[in-house]
Amino acid sequence: MYDVVLLTLGSERDAPGGCGSGGACCGGAAGADTAPTSQTDTDQIDTDTDSGQTDTGPTSTDQTDTGRTAAEQCATERPRVPVLACADALNARGARVETVTARSDAEIDAVLARLDGPARPDGLTWPDPDSKTRLVVATASDGQLRAVLRRLVKRYAPAPSKRPADLPGNRTLPDLPAVAVLPLDPARGDAHRDLAAQLGLPRDPAAVAAAVLDGTPRRLDLLRNDGGSVTLDGALLGAADDAGRPLHWRARVEVDDTILSDGAEPLLACAVGNAGGYATLNDVALLTAPDPADGQVEVAVAVPVVVRSAWGRKRVRLEVRRARGRAVSVLPREGKVPYLDDGVEGELTRKRSWWVEPGAWAVWSI
C-alpha cells in the first residue's frame, strides 16, 4: 500500500507574500530556503515579479484578508474539512497518510524529497518512477498548485551543462512525479474556472482518494519561463481603468517565427494559454482551443482597429490575432504591463519568454 502525503500550504496567497513563492509563510523566517536544491549552475531565487524583489511571506505584522495578523492566522490553522475527509477515505483503504502544512519553500522541499529516486551515477537528483509515496496537494487557488510545481521544477531540472543523455530532446526536465489535486473550495460558476474544473478532476475528497490509489497519471504540458517560474493554466497581460475600460499598451509579441504585434500598435490584451482559464475576456473570445496536452501554447492579442463606415464615421473594431507554437515572447515597449499568471498578479517591465515542456507534469486521474 502507498504512503500518501496530504500537503497544504500555510497561506492562501501564492505571490507576492504567499507560501511557496520564495519566502517564509505564517511567521517563518524569511529566506528560510537557504540551501538551494536546484541543479543549476548558479543559485536562483524564485520570483513572480519583474522588479527584482523576491517573494517573501507575511510576517507577524502583515494583515490578512480576514483582518487577522499572519501569526494569529497560523495559531488557529487546522486542516480544512476536505483534507480531513480525504485522509479518512485514504485511511479506510489502508493507505498510510500524513498531513503536512508547509509554511515555506524549505518545508515544501522537505515533502518533495520523499519523491526522489535512487542515486544516479551522474549525481543528479531525479524523481523515482516507482515511488510508493504519493502526493496530494490541497489547493485554495491555482497559484498554490503552481507553487508546488515550481519547487518540483527547481528540484529536478538539471543545469544545461549537466543535461543527461536520457532526457527527451524536447524537454529541459524529466517527467515530474504525478500529484493529486484536492480543491479546497467549491467549483465556481463564473467564466474563470480553476484548473481542476477545466481538467475535469474530482472535487469530492473520497473521489480524490480513489484517484490517488486507483488512478493513472494524466500527463500535461508545463510552461516554463525565463523569470524562473512556471505556468499551468495561462497568463493574461493588460489592465483596465477604474471604470473597467481596457487600457492601451504596446509590446512586441512573437510566437515561434510569427509576429502577432511589432510593438508599434496599441494592444488591449494578450493571452498566453496552456489551458483555457483566460480564453475569453469580457465575452471576447481570445483563445479558440487551448489544450494542456497538445505540446503547444496558444497565444492571442486583442488589437483595437479604427475603421470608417460608408458614411465616413469612425468606429473601433476589436481584432484578435492568434498563433500556436512551442514558445512565446512578450517585450514591453513602454512602462509596466500588469498581468495575471495562474491568478497571481505581477508587472512586466522587460522581455518575458514562455516555452512548452510537453507532458512534463501529471495529475492522478481515474
PDB file of C-alpha atoms in Angstrom, residues 157-279:
ATOM      1  CA  ALA A 157      15.586  20.355 -13.594  1.00  0.00           C
ATOM      2  CA  PRO A 158      19.271  19.792 -14.390  1.00  0.00           C
ATOM      3  CA  ALA A 159      21.568  22.609 -15.408  1.00  0.00           C
ATOM      4  CA  PRO A 160      22.230  22.785 -19.160  1.00  0.00           C
ATOM      5  CA  SER A 161      25.841  21.798 -18.512  1.00  0.00           C
ATOM      6  CA  LYS A 162      24.633  18.649 -16.716  1.00  0.00           C
ATOM      7  CA  ARG A 163      21.946  17.595 -19.186  1.00  0.00           C
ATOM      8  CA  PRO A 164      21.812  13.774 -19.143  1.00  0.00           C
ATOM      9  CA  ALA A 165      21.571  11.640 -22.271  1.00  0.00           C
ATOM     10  CA  ASP A 166      18.280  10.058 -21.140  1.00  0.00           C
ATOM     11  CA  LEU A 167      16.418  13.388 -21.105  1.00  0.00           C
ATOM     12  CA  PRO A 168      13.959  13.772 -24.034  1.00  0.00           C
ATOM     13  CA  GLY A 169      15.230  16.131 -26.709  1.00  0.00           C
ATOM     14  CA  ASN A 170      12.217  18.457 -26.436  1.00  0.00           C
ATOM     15  CA  ARG A 171      12.447  18.840 -22.657  1.00  0.00           C
ATOM     16  CA  THR A 172      14.666  20.503 -20.071  1.00  0.00           C
ATOM     17  CA  LEU A 173      13.455  18.363 -17.152  1.00  0.00           C
ATOM     18  CA  PRO A 174      12.365  14.754 -16.550  1.00  0.00           C
ATOM     19  CA  ASP A 175       8.829  13.534 -16.041  1.00  0.00           C
ATOM     20  CA  LEU A 176       7.794  15.156 -12.785  1.00  0.00           C
ATOM     21  CA  PRO A 177       6.003  12.982 -10.212  1.00  0.00           C
ATOM     22  CA  ALA A 178       2.243  12.942 -10.559  1.00  0.00           C
ATOM     23  CA  VAL A 179       0.253  14.907  -7.996  1.00  0.00           C
ATOM     24  CA  ALA A 180      -3.356  14.627  -6.939  1.00  0.00           C
ATOM     25  CA  VAL A 181      -5.277  17.883  -6.662  1.00  0.00           C
ATOM     26  CA  LEU A 182      -7.718  18.362  -3.780  1.00  0.00           C
ATOM     27  CA  PRO A 183      -9.664  21.610  -4.328  1.00  0.00           C
ATOM     28  CA  LEU A 184     -10.500  23.242  -1.008  1.00  0.00           C
ATOM     29  CA  ASP A 185     -13.285  25.428  -2.361  1.00  0.00           C
ATOM     30  CA  PRO A 186     -16.432  24.599  -4.362  1.00  0.00           C
ATOM     31  CA  ALA A 187     -16.335  24.900  -8.132  1.00  0.00           C
ATOM     32  CA  ARG A 188     -17.171  28.421  -9.282  1.00  0.00           C
ATOM     33  CA  GLY A 189     -19.732  29.020 -11.974  1.00  0.00           C
ATOM     34  CA  ASP A 190     -18.178  32.142 -13.450  1.00  0.00           C
ATOM     35  CA  ALA A 191     -16.153  32.361 -16.658  1.00  0.00           C
ATOM     36  CA  HIS A 192     -12.801  31.733 -14.951  1.00  0.00           C
ATOM     37  CA  ARG A 193     -12.825  28.156 -13.705  1.00  0.00           C
ATOM     38  CA  ASP A 194      -9.928  26.776 -11.751  1.00  0.00           C
ATOM     39  CA  LEU A 195      -7.613  24.257 -13.364  1.00  0.00           C
ATOM     40  CA  ALA A 196      -9.186  21.284 -11.589  1.00  0.00           C
ATOM     41  CA  ALA A 197     -12.558  22.163 -13.118  1.00  0.00           C
ATOM     42  CA  GLN A 198     -11.051  22.668 -16.561  1.00  0.00           C
ATOM     43  CA  LEU A 199      -9.338  19.272 -16.419  1.00  0.00           C
ATOM     44  CA  GLY A 200     -12.453  17.540 -15.098  1.00  0.00           C
ATOM     45  CA  LEU A 201     -10.662  16.405 -11.951  1.00  0.00           C
ATOM     46  CA  PRO A 202     -12.721  15.209  -8.959  1.00  0.00           C
ATOM     47  CA  ARG A 203     -13.504  17.683  -6.193  1.00  0.00           C
ATOM     48  CA  ASP A 204     -15.074  15.269  -3.724  1.00  0.00           C
ATOM     49  CA  PRO A 205     -12.421  14.171  -1.190  1.00  0.00           C
ATOM     50  CA  ALA A 206     -13.381  10.496  -1.479  1.00  0.00           C
ATOM     51  CA  ALA A 207     -13.115  10.658  -5.265  1.00  0.00           C
ATOM     52  CA  VAL A 208      -9.709  12.317  -4.974  1.00  0.00           C
ATOM     53  CA  ALA A 209      -8.597   9.497  -2.671  1.00  0.00           C
ATOM     54  CA  ALA A 210      -9.791   6.952  -5.239  1.00  0.00           C
ATOM     55  CA  ALA A 211      -7.803   8.724  -7.973  1.00  0.00           C
ATOM     56  CA  VAL A 212      -4.678   8.594  -5.800  1.00  0.00           C
ATOM     57  CA  LEU A 213      -4.950   4.865  -5.114  1.00  0.00           C
ATOM     58  CA  ASP A 214      -6.636   3.530  -8.265  1.00  0.00           C
ATOM     59  CA  GLY A 215      -5.952   6.148 -10.927  1.00  0.00           C
ATOM     60  CA  THR A 216      -3.265   6.604 -13.530  1.00  0.00           C
ATOM     61  CA  PRO A 217      -1.055   9.625 -14.241  1.00  0.00           C
ATOM     62  CA  ARG A 218      -2.509  12.005 -16.828  1.00  0.00           C
ATOM     63  CA  ARG A 219       0.443  13.826 -18.304  1.00  0.00           C
ATOM     64  CA  LEU A 220       0.105  17.539 -19.093  1.00  0.00           C
ATOM     65  CA  ASP A 221       2.227  20.244 -20.656  1.00  0.00           C
ATOM     66  CA  LEU A 222       4.056  22.729 -18.475  1.00  0.00           C
ATOM     67  CA  LEU A 223       5.048  26.261 -19.430  1.00  0.00           C
ATOM     68  CA  ARG A 224       8.406  27.363 -18.079  1.00  0.00           C
ATOM     69  CA  ASN A 225       9.556  30.961 -18.353  1.00  0.00           C
ATOM     70  CA  ASP A 226      12.827  32.823 -18.194  1.00  0.00           C
ATOM     71  CA  GLY A 227      11.714  34.550 -14.985  1.00  0.00           C
ATOM     72  CA  GLY A 228      12.283  31.288 -13.110  1.00  0.00           C
ATOM     73  CA  SER A 229       8.639  30.338 -12.657  1.00  0.00           C
ATOM     74  CA  VAL A 230       6.120  28.033 -14.332  1.00  0.00           C
ATOM     75  CA  THR A 231       2.603  28.363 -15.719  1.00  0.00           C
ATOM     76  CA  LEU A 232      -0.020  25.621 -15.538  1.00  0.00           C
ATOM     77  CA  ASP A 233      -3.105  27.370 -16.911  1.00  0.00           C
ATOM     78  CA  GLY A 234      -2.075  30.595 -18.614  1.00  0.00           C
ATOM     79  CA  ALA A 235      -1.309  34.279 -18.388  1.00  0.00           C
ATOM     80  CA  LEU A 236      -3.326  37.377 -19.264  1.00  0.00           C
ATOM     81  CA  LEU A 237      -1.488  40.642 -19.898  1.00  0.00           C
ATOM     82  CA  GLY A 238      -3.211  44.022 -19.766  1.00  0.00           C
ATOM     83  CA  ALA A 239      -5.272  46.135 -17.393  1.00  0.00           C
ATOM     84  CA  ALA A 240      -8.371  48.286 -17.098  1.00  0.00           C
ATOM     85  CA  ASP A 241      -9.051  51.661 -15.512  1.00  0.00           C
ATOM     86  CA  ASP A 242     -11.322  52.231 -12.521  1.00  0.00           C
ATOM     87  CA  ALA A 243     -14.354  52.289 -14.829  1.00  0.00           C
ATOM     88  CA  GLY A 244     -13.469  48.931 -16.296  1.00  0.00           C
ATOM     89  CA  ARG A 245     -12.268  50.286 -19.631  1.00  0.00           C
ATOM     90  CA  PRO A 246      -9.229  48.446 -21.032  1.00  0.00           C
ATOM     91  CA  LEU A 247      -6.014  50.454 -21.145  1.00  0.00           C
ATOM     92  CA  HIS A 248      -3.796  50.582 -24.207  1.00  0.00           C
ATOM     93  CA  TRP A 249      -0.221  49.306 -24.038  1.00  0.00           C
ATOM     94  CA  ARG A 250       2.429  48.289 -26.529  1.00  0.00           C
ATOM     95  CA  ALA A 251       4.637  45.238 -26.802  1.00  0.00           C
ATOM     96  CA  ARG A 252       6.290  43.036 -29.372  1.00  0.00           C
ATOM     97  CA  VAL A 253       4.628  39.617 -29.238  1.00  0.00           C
ATOM     98  CA  GLU A 254       6.166  36.660 -31.064  1.00  0.00           C
ATOM     99  CA  VAL A 255       5.124  33.010 -31.242  1.00  0.00           C
ATOM    100  CA  ASP A 256       7.933  30.935 -32.743  1.00  0.00           C
ATOM    101  CA  ASP A 257       8.518  32.785 -36.042  1.00  0.00           C
ATOM    102  CA  THR A 258       5.127  34.540 -36.122  1.00  0.00           C
ATOM    103  CA  ILE A 259       4.902  38.193 -35.082  1.00  0.00           C
ATOM    104  CA  LEU A 260       1.481  38.998 -33.637  1.00  0.00           C
ATOM    105  CA  SER A 261       2.447  42.591 -32.797  1.00  0.00           C
ATOM    106  CA  ASP A 262       5.592  44.515 -33.678  1.00  0.00           C
ATOM    107  CA  GLY A 263       5.221  46.837 -30.709  1.00  0.00           C
ATOM    108  CA  ALA A 264       4.131  49.898 -32.682  1.00  0.00           C
ATOM    109  CA  GLU A 265       0.363  49.493 -32.364  1.00  0.00           C
ATOM    110  CA  PRO A 266      -1.693  49.617 -29.164  1.00  0.00           C
ATOM    111  CA  LEU A 267      -2.874  46.394 -27.555  1.00  0.00           C
ATOM    112  CA  LEU A 268      -5.758  45.801 -25.184  1.00  0.00           C
ATOM    113  CA  ALA A 269      -4.842  42.300 -24.037  1.00  0.00           C
ATOM    114  CA  CYS A 270      -2.555  39.362 -24.659  1.00  0.00           C
ATOM    115  CA  ALA A 271      -3.455  35.828 -23.588  1.00  0.00           C
ATOM    116  CA  VAL A 272      -0.867  33.070 -23.255  1.00  0.00           C
ATOM    117  CA  GLY A 273      -2.802  29.832 -22.938  1.00  0.00           C
ATOM    118  CA  ASN A 274      -1.753  26.378 -21.872  1.00  0.00           C
ATOM    119  CA  ALA A 275      -5.290  25.621 -20.675  1.00  0.00           C
ATOM    120  CA  GLY A 276      -8.444  27.714 -21.051  1.00  0.00           C
ATOM    121  CA  GLY A 277      -8.603  29.898 -17.962  1.00  0.00           C
ATOM    122  CA  TYR A 278      -8.005  33.066 -19.979  1.00  0.00           C
ATOM    123  CA  ALA A 279      -9.741  32.007 -23.195  1.00  0.00           C
TER     124      ALA A 279
END
